[in-house]
């Protein structure tokens, strides 16, 4: 899982509640990403940030928000507008490994709705 | 829609056998990457093959790329029980910014001891 940490490992959300997932990296990477993974499926891009104070919507941004105030941190808020938030959320950053630019993933946060 | 599609969706083999997984994509790419995911964990990068490369090796892994057919394959030789995981291909294509990757739905590999 490299130098990327995600917390908490499990998160429970009540109806109408906003929750924030943490993602921190100590790899000095500029670009960071948030993905959603549903059971038995691949990853879908929610938001990404190429540099501090800048971010772009991915393929499924509705109901989510992000901020990028520090290079090391890229928190994701799941808002009450996201009607089906139960999923596994993965954060990644982009860097170089053996002369190839790849993504490094955190261990993930599983979000469940009460 | 997903750029990459893996085939088969699930594969079960015996330890020592080879495992082959395939990935097809729809548009031109800069590169194609393979990742591994153990159950409930993050993804781990395995190998990257550029659009101008045809084959690449890393240990027991062999990746091929056929840009004319828009397909790639991942071969794991002499498989071990510890290779049990989901394997995803991800494509990086020129039309996107920020080196976005588009992931397929994965192949679930089970290696029986």
XYZ file of C-alpha atoms in Angstrom:
227
model
C 0.000 0.000 0.000
C 3.025 2.311 -0.215
C 3.103 5.610 1.610
C -0.604 6.286 1.366
C -2.874 5.990 4.360
C -6.647 6.049 4.423
C -8.847 6.339 7.456
C -11.024 5.039 8.816
C -10.971 1.462 7.550
C -14.759 1.217 8.050
C -17.206 4.102 8.159
C -20.909 4.103 8.865
C -23.209 6.800 7.554
C -26.689 7.650 8.677
C -29.352 8.925 6.317
C -28.847 12.583 5.446
C -25.374 12.725 6.922
C -22.193 13.961 5.286
C -19.071 11.928 5.991
C -15.438 12.621 5.155
C -12.859 10.023 4.176
C -9.230 10.830 4.817
C -6.336 10.219 2.416
C -2.759 11.183 3.247
C 0.460 10.485 1.333
C 4.108 11.050 2.203
C 5.423 10.235 -1.261
C 5.679 13.880 -2.363
C 3.375 13.150 -5.308
C 1.552 16.001 -7.008
C -1.405 14.053 -8.403
C -3.982 12.258 -6.295
C -7.174 10.348 -7.138
C -10.354 9.016 -5.544
C -12.057 5.886 -6.869
C -15.194 4.017 -5.957
C -15.373 0.231 -6.215
C -18.625 -1.719 -6.027
C -18.644 -5.483 -5.325
C -17.218 -7.544 -8.169
C -16.538 -4.481 -10.279
C -13.673 -2.311 -11.346
C -12.739 1.163 -10.158
C -14.587 4.294 -11.200
C -12.985 7.708 -10.901
C -14.741 10.203 -8.619
C -12.349 13.170 -8.472
C -8.695 13.818 -9.140
C -6.206 16.545 -8.382
C -3.050 17.243 -10.351
C -1.716 19.925 -8.025
C -2.501 21.701 -4.769
C -5.610 23.911 -4.841
C -6.828 22.325 -8.079
C -9.088 19.354 -8.748
C -11.331 17.994 -11.500
C -14.435 15.855 -11.630
C -14.094 12.271 -12.700
C -16.777 10.037 -14.146
C -19.047 9.822 -11.085
C -18.558 13.082 -9.144
C -22.215 13.732 -8.294
C -22.844 13.563 -4.556
C -19.159 13.916 -3.673
C -16.834 16.824 -2.927
C -13.093 17.155 -2.377
C -10.459 19.671 -1.348
C -6.734 19.870 -1.913
C -5.317 22.457 0.459
C -2.109 20.538 1.112
C 0.020 18.368 -1.159
C -0.121 15.490 1.325
C -3.881 15.426 1.817
C -6.904 14.845 -0.435
C -10.050 14.281 1.672
C -13.286 13.086 0.082
C -16.693 14.078 1.451
C -19.649 11.871 0.665
C -22.651 14.167 0.879
C -26.281 13.390 1.591
C -26.913 13.907 -2.124
C -25.136 10.614 -2.834
C -28.069 8.222 -2.639
C -26.142 4.990 -2.911
C -22.880 5.551 -1.033
C -22.242 1.990 0.112
C -18.969 1.004 -1.575
C -15.242 0.562 -1.131
C -13.360 3.844 -1.626
C -9.776 3.879 -2.795
C -7.353 6.785 -2.841
C -4.266 6.825 -5.041
C -1.370 9.077 -5.929
C 0.714 9.108 -9.074
C 4.475 8.747 -9.115
C 7.454 7.032 -10.710
C 8.446 3.416 -10.212
C 11.348 1.954 -12.205
C 11.126 4.731 -14.804
C 7.380 4.253 -15.231
C 4.634 6.527 -14.017
C 2.104 4.512 -12.061
C -0.525 4.916 -9.397
C 0.020 3.920 -5.782
C -3.055 2.946 -3.817
C -4.059 3.243 -0.189
C -5.702 0.353 1.700
C -9.234 1.667 1.178
C -12.218 2.713 3.293
C -15.412 0.697 3.291
C -18.477 2.913 3.689
C -21.713 1.413 4.913
C -25.113 3.028 5.350
C -27.029 2.451 8.586
C -18.310 3.202 -19.940
C -15.293 1.145 -18.989
C -12.442 1.378 -21.436
C -10.969 -2.007 -20.525
C -12.797 -5.298 -20.313
C -11.205 -8.377 -18.826
C -11.834 -11.939 -19.782
C -12.503 -14.306 -18.163
C -14.377 -12.830 -15.204
C -13.184 -15.707 -13.025
C -10.449 -18.305 -13.397
C -9.683 -21.265 -11.150
C -6.501 -23.297 -11.610
C -4.204 -25.628 -9.710
C -0.917 -24.530 -8.214
C 1.891 -24.819 -10.753
C -0.337 -24.179 -13.760
C -0.162 -21.035 -15.874
C -2.904 -18.405 -15.728
C -3.798 -16.201 -18.671
C -6.054 -13.165 -18.442
C -7.082 -10.958 -21.326
C -8.011 -7.313 -21.601
C -9.652 -5.508 -24.498
C -10.039 -1.768 -24.919
C -11.779 0.567 -27.324
C -9.619 3.546 -28.239
C -5.946 4.375 -28.766
C -3.835 4.292 -25.625
C -0.597 5.745 -24.282
C 0.010 2.686 -22.156
C -1.757 -0.220 -20.493
C -1.141 -1.261 -16.910
C -1.958 -4.347 -14.885
C -2.806 -4.200 -11.199
C -3.480 -6.820 -8.566
C -5.949 -6.551 -5.678
C -6.120 -8.907 -2.745
C -9.578 -9.160 -1.211
C -10.546 -5.999 0.641
C -7.229 -4.268 -0.028
C -5.830 -1.566 -2.258
C -4.432 -2.196 -5.711
C -0.770 -2.973 -6.353
C 0.869 -2.064 -9.636
C 2.322 -5.066 -11.484
C 3.522 -3.973 -14.885
C 3.140 -1.229 -17.501
C 3.436 -1.721 -21.243
C 3.665 1.235 -23.578
C 1.758 1.457 -26.840
C 4.956 0.956 -28.858
C 5.910 -2.223 -26.971
C 4.661 -5.703 -27.810
C 5.842 -7.808 -24.879
C 7.198 -7.280 -21.414
C 8.410 -9.577 -18.652
C 8.698 -9.177 -14.902
C 9.565 -12.273 -12.910
C 6.762 -14.798 -13.471
C 4.649 -12.205 -15.288
C 4.497 -11.786 -19.036
C 2.377 -9.104 -20.672
C 1.661 -8.773 -24.371
C 0.014 -5.924 -26.221
C -1.591 -6.040 -29.661
C -2.605 -2.517 -30.608
C -4.131 -3.667 -33.895
C -6.594 -5.831 -31.958
C -6.744 -3.417 -29.014
C -6.011 -6.207 -26.596
C -3.512 -7.261 -23.957
C -2.874 -10.442 -22.051
C -1.298 -11.141 -18.679
C 0.332 -14.530 -18.191
C 1.330 -15.734 -14.744
C 3.585 -18.769 -14.974
C 3.985 -21.493 -12.345
C 1.148 -20.056 -10.271
C 1.110 -20.200 -6.477
C -1.721 -20.095 -3.970
C -0.488 -16.612 -3.011
C -1.332 -15.406 -6.544
C -5.039 -15.692 -5.655
C -6.403 -12.168 -6.189
C -8.307 -9.975 -8.628
C -6.346 -8.653 -11.585
C -7.281 -5.431 -13.373
C -6.078 -3.834 -16.537
C -6.073 -0.057 -16.738
C -5.631 2.100 -19.791
C -4.141 5.559 -20.084
C -5.370 7.105 -23.300
C -4.345 10.363 -24.983
C -7.708 12.138 -24.869
C -7.711 12.443 -21.108
C -5.828 14.870 -18.924
C -4.087 14.234 -15.634
C -2.935 10.731 -16.564
C -6.318 9.320 -15.722
C -6.580 5.563 -15.780
C -9.704 3.693 -16.852
C -10.049 0.309 -15.179
C -11.719 -2.854 -16.383
C -13.928 -4.986 -14.172
C -11.198 -7.465 -13.360
C -10.511 -11.175 -13.424
C -10.826 -13.093 -10.154
C -8.034 -15.675 -10.085
C -8.150 -18.567 -7.643
C -5.106 -20.808 -7.375
C -5.872 -24.023 -5.545
C -3.060 -25.626 -3.514
